[in-house]
XYZ file of C-alpha atoms in Angstrom:
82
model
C 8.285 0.570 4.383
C 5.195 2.025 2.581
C 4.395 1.891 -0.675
C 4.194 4.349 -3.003
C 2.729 4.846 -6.781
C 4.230 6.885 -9.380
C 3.192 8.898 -11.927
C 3.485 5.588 -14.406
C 0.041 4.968 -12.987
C -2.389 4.900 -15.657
C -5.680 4.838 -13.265
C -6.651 1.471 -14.129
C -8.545 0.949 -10.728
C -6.872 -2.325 -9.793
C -5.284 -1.758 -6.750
C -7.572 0.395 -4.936
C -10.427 -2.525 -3.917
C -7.226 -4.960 -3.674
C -5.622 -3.133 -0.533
C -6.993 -4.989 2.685
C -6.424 -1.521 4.927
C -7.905 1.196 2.745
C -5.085 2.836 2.406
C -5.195 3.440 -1.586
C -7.794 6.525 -2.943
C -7.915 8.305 -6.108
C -5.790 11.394 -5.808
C -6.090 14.495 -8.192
C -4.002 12.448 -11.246
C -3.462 8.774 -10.347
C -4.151 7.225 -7.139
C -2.587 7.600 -3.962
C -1.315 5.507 -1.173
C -1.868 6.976 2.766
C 1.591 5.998 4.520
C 0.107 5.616 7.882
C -2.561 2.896 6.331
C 0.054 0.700 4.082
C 1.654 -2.196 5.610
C 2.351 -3.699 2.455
C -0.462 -6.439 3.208
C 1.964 -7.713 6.479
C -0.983 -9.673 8.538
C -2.951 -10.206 5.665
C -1.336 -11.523 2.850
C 2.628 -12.697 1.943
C 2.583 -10.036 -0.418
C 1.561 -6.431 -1.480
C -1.619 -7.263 -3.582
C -1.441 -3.760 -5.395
C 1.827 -4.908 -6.862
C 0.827 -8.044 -7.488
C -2.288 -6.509 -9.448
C -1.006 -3.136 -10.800
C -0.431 -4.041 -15.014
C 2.369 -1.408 -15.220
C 4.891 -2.090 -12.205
C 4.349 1.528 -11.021
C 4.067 0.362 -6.729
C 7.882 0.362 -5.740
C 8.535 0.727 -1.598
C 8.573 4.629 -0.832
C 11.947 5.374 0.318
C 10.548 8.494 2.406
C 8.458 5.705 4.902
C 11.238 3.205 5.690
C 9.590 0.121 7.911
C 10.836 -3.264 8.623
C 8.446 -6.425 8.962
C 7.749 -6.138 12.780
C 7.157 -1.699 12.356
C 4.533 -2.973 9.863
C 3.067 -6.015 11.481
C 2.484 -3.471 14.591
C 0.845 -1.289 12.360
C -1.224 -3.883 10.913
C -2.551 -4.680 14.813
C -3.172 -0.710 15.216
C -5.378 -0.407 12.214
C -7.020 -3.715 12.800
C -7.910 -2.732 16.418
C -9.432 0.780 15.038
């Protein structure tokens, strides 16, 4: 599953240099996390380092890009390989 970031975000600038694949920019209001880049930091790190960063819990799993552990992992080898 992706992550996502709400409109709690208050554009701190954490997460963005935190996320190993890129996948985190500075939308038009708060930042912005590209599904098809987020593997919640499987093959990188135990853990989502923008959530483990972000100062106002506003990175919950985005319920529209449901991915289990292996779906992400093979994502993680796509992006690497690119």
């Amino acid at each position: 599953m992706a992550l996502i970031i709400t409109d709690e975000c208050i554009n701190c600038d954490v997460c963005e240099p935190e996320c190993p694949n890129e996948a985190i920019s500075q939308g038009e209001e708060i930042y912005e996390i590209n599904p098809s880049k987020c593997t919640e930091c499987v093959g990188h790190y135990d853990t989502p380092q923008c959530v483990e960063v972000c100062p106002v819990d506003c990175i919950p799993k985005d319920p529209d890009h449901v991915e289990n552990h292996d779906q992400l992992y093979q994502k993680y080898l796509q992006l690497s390989q690119a």
